[in-house]
Amino acid sequence: MIDFAEYFSGRISVLRNRNLANVFYRLGFVEIFGTGITRIKQLYEGVLKKTVFEVTENTIKIVLPVFEEKENLSDDEREIYKLLSKAVMKPISEIAPYVSFGKSKTTQLLKDMEKKGVILIEGKGRGTKYIIK
């Protein structure tokens, strides 16, 4: 059985899926075989959604998130971004209670995020809703 801690640290190098390894090699994510886990962790370090590693007795599952790195977002904007969805429009009432600042600052940050092209704002007044672009 593969120990999760050993696997996650990158100390284990067992080529289990030659096709997948070749894809990563051709994409330039892996220069040599056996460095995949370390490279994946480094590559996705600044991404908002994290990579999920699941190690069981017989399988290893890695879920790689879509790059949504928003380098131009402030820490406060990132806090809001994590609460938003690409599928469901949310009103301010579903965002403001979960951030560490007030409703007016939240509203202003959402407007700034729209100017940066990160989110869409639809509606006016009480009907205003926000969604990730």
CSV table of C-alpha atoms in Angstrom, one decimal:
chain,number,residue,atom,x,y,z
A,1,MET,CA,0.0,0.0,0.0
A,2,ILE,CA,1.2,3.5,-0.8
A,3,ASP,CA,1.4,5.8,2.2
A,4,PHE,CA,-0.3,9.2,1.5
A,5,ALA,CA,2.4,11.2,3.4
A,6,GLU,CA,5.2,9.6,1.4
A,7,TYR,CA,3.3,9.9,-1.9
A,8,PHE,CA,2.4,13.6,-1.3
A,9,SER,CA,6.0,14.5,-0.3
A,10,GLY,CA,7.1,13.3,-3.8
A,11,ARG,CA,9.4,10.6,-2.4
A,12,ILE,CA,7.6,7.7,-4.2
A,13,SER,CA,8.2,7.3,-7.9
A,14,VAL,CA,6.1,4.5,-9.4
A,15,LEU,CA,5.0,5.0,-13.0
A,16,ARG,CA,1.4,3.7,-13.0
A,17,ASN,CA,0.0,5.4,-16.1
A,18,ARG,CA,2.6,5.7,-18.9
A,19,ASN,CA,0.1,7.6,-21.2
A,20,LEU,CA,-0.6,10.2,-18.6
A,21,ALA,CA,3.1,10.6,-17.8
A,22,ASN,CA,3.8,11.1,-21.5
A,23,VAL,CA,1.2,13.8,-21.7
A,24,PHE,CA,2.7,15.7,-18.7
A,25,TYR,CA,6.2,15.2,-20.3
A,26,ARG,CA,5.1,16.6,-23.7
A,27,LEU,CA,3.3,19.6,-22.0
A,28,GLY,CA,6.6,20.4,-20.3
A,29,PHE,CA,5.2,19.9,-16.8
A,30,VAL,CA,7.6,17.1,-16.1
A,31,GLU,CA,11.2,17.2,-17.3
A,32,ILE,CA,12.1,13.8,-15.9
A,33,PHE,CA,9.8,11.1,-14.6
A,34,GLY,CA,9.5,10.8,-10.8
A,35,THR,CA,9.1,14.5,-10.2
A,36,GLY,CA,5.4,14.8,-11.0
A,37,ILE,CA,3.8,15.3,-7.6
A,38,THR,CA,6.4,18.0,-6.7
A,39,ARG,CA,5.8,19.7,-10.0
A,40,ILE,CA,2.0,19.6,-9.8
A,41,LYS,CA,2.2,21.1,-6.3
A,42,GLN,CA,4.5,23.9,-7.5
A,43,LEU,CA,2.5,24.6,-10.6
A,44,TYR,CA,-0.8,24.9,-8.8
A,45,GLU,CA,0.6,26.8,-5.8
A,46,GLY,CA,-1.0,30.2,-6.5
A,47,VAL,CA,-4.3,28.9,-7.8
A,48,LEU,CA,-7.5,29.7,-6.0
A,49,LYS,CA,-8.8,26.2,-6.1
A,50,LYS,CA,-6.5,23.5,-4.8
A,51,THR,CA,-5.4,20.2,-6.4
A,52,VAL,CA,-7.1,17.2,-4.7
A,53,PHE,CA,-4.9,14.1,-4.1
A,54,GLU,CA,-6.7,10.9,-3.1
A,55,VAL,CA,-4.6,7.9,-2.4
A,56,THR,CA,-6.2,4.5,-1.6
A,57,GLU,CA,-4.7,1.0,-1.4
A,58,ASN,CA,-5.1,0.4,-5.2
A,59,THR,CA,-5.6,3.8,-6.8
A,60,ILE,CA,-4.3,7.3,-6.9
A,61,LYS,CA,-6.6,10.1,-8.0
A,62,ILE,CA,-5.5,13.6,-8.7
A,63,VAL,CA,-8.1,16.3,-9.5
A,64,LEU,CA,-6.4,19.2,-11.2
A,65,PRO,CA,-8.4,22.4,-11.1
A,66,VAL,CA,-8.8,24.7,-14.0
A,67,PHE,CA,-6.4,27.6,-13.8
A,68,GLU,CA,-8.2,30.5,-12.2
A,69,GLU,CA,-5.2,32.4,-11.0
A,70,LYS,CA,-6.2,36.0,-10.6
A,71,GLU,CA,-2.9,37.7,-9.9
A,72,ASN,CA,-4.6,41.1,-10.2
A,73,LEU,CA,-6.9,40.4,-7.3
A,74,SER,CA,-6.3,41.8,-3.8
A,75,ASP,CA,-6.6,39.6,-0.8
A,76,ASP,CA,-10.1,41.0,0.0
A,77,GLU,CA,-11.2,40.4,-3.6
A,78,ARG,CA,-9.9,36.8,-3.4
A,79,GLU,CA,-12.0,36.3,-0.3
A,80,ILE,CA,-15.1,37.4,-2.3
A,81,TYR,CA,-14.1,35.4,-5.4
A,82,LYS,CA,-14.0,32.2,-3.4
A,83,LEU,CA,-17.7,32.7,-2.4
A,84,LEU,CA,-18.9,33.3,-6.0
A,85,SER,CA,-19.9,30.6,-8.5
A,86,LYS,CA,-19.6,30.2,-12.3
A,87,ALA,CA,-23.0,28.6,-12.5
A,88,VAL,CA,-25.2,30.4,-9.9
A,89,MET,CA,-25.8,34.1,-9.7
A,90,LYS,CA,-25.6,35.3,-6.1
A,91,PRO,CA,-27.1,38.4,-4.5
A,92,ILE,CA,-25.1,40.5,-2.0
A,93,SER,CA,-27.1,38.9,0.8
A,94,GLU,CA,-25.3,35.6,0.1
A,95,ILE,CA,-21.9,37.2,0.0
A,96,ALA,CA,-21.6,39.9,2.6
A,97,PRO,CA,-22.3,37.8,5.7
A,98,TYR,CA,-19.3,35.5,4.8
A,99,VAL,CA,-16.6,38.1,4.4
A,100,SER,CA,-14.6,39.9,7.0
A,101,PHE,CA,-15.7,43.4,6.0
A,102,GLY,CA,-18.9,45.4,5.6
A,103,LYS,CA,-21.5,45.4,2.9
A,104,SER,CA,-20.5,48.7,1.3
A,105,LYS,CA,-16.8,47.6,1.0
A,106,THR,CA,-18.0,44.3,-0.5
A,107,THR,CA,-20.2,46.1,-3.0
A,108,GLN,CA,-17.2,48.3,-4.0
A,109,LEU,CA,-14.9,45.4,-4.4
A,110,LEU,CA,-17.4,43.6,-6.6
A,111,LYS,CA,-17.6,46.6,-8.8
A,112,ASP,CA,-13.8,46.7,-9.0
A,113,MET,CA,-13.8,43.0,-9.9
A,114,GLU,CA,-16.2,43.7,-12.7
A,115,LYS,CA,-13.9,46.4,-14.1
A,116,LYS,CA,-11.1,43.9,-14.0
A,117,GLY,CA,-13.2,41.4,-16.0
A,118,VAL,CA,-13.3,38.8,-13.4
A,119,ILE,CA,-17.1,38.8,-12.7
A,120,LEU,CA,-20.4,39.9,-14.2
A,121,ILE,CA,-22.9,42.1,-12.5
A,122,GLU,CA,-26.5,41.8,-13.6
A,123,GLY,CA,-29.5,43.7,-12.4
A,124,LYS,CA,-29.9,46.9,-10.3
A,125,GLY,CA,-30.8,47.8,-6.8
A,126,ARG,CA,-32.1,44.8,-4.7
A,127,GLY,CA,-32.1,42.6,-7.8
A,128,THR,CA,-28.3,42.9,-8.4
A,129,LYS,CA,-26.6,39.5,-8.7
A,130,TYR,CA,-23.0,38.5,-9.2
A,131,ILE,CA,-21.4,35.6,-11.1
A,132,ILE,CA,-17.9,34.6,-12.1
A,133,LYS,CA,-17.2,35.4,-15.8
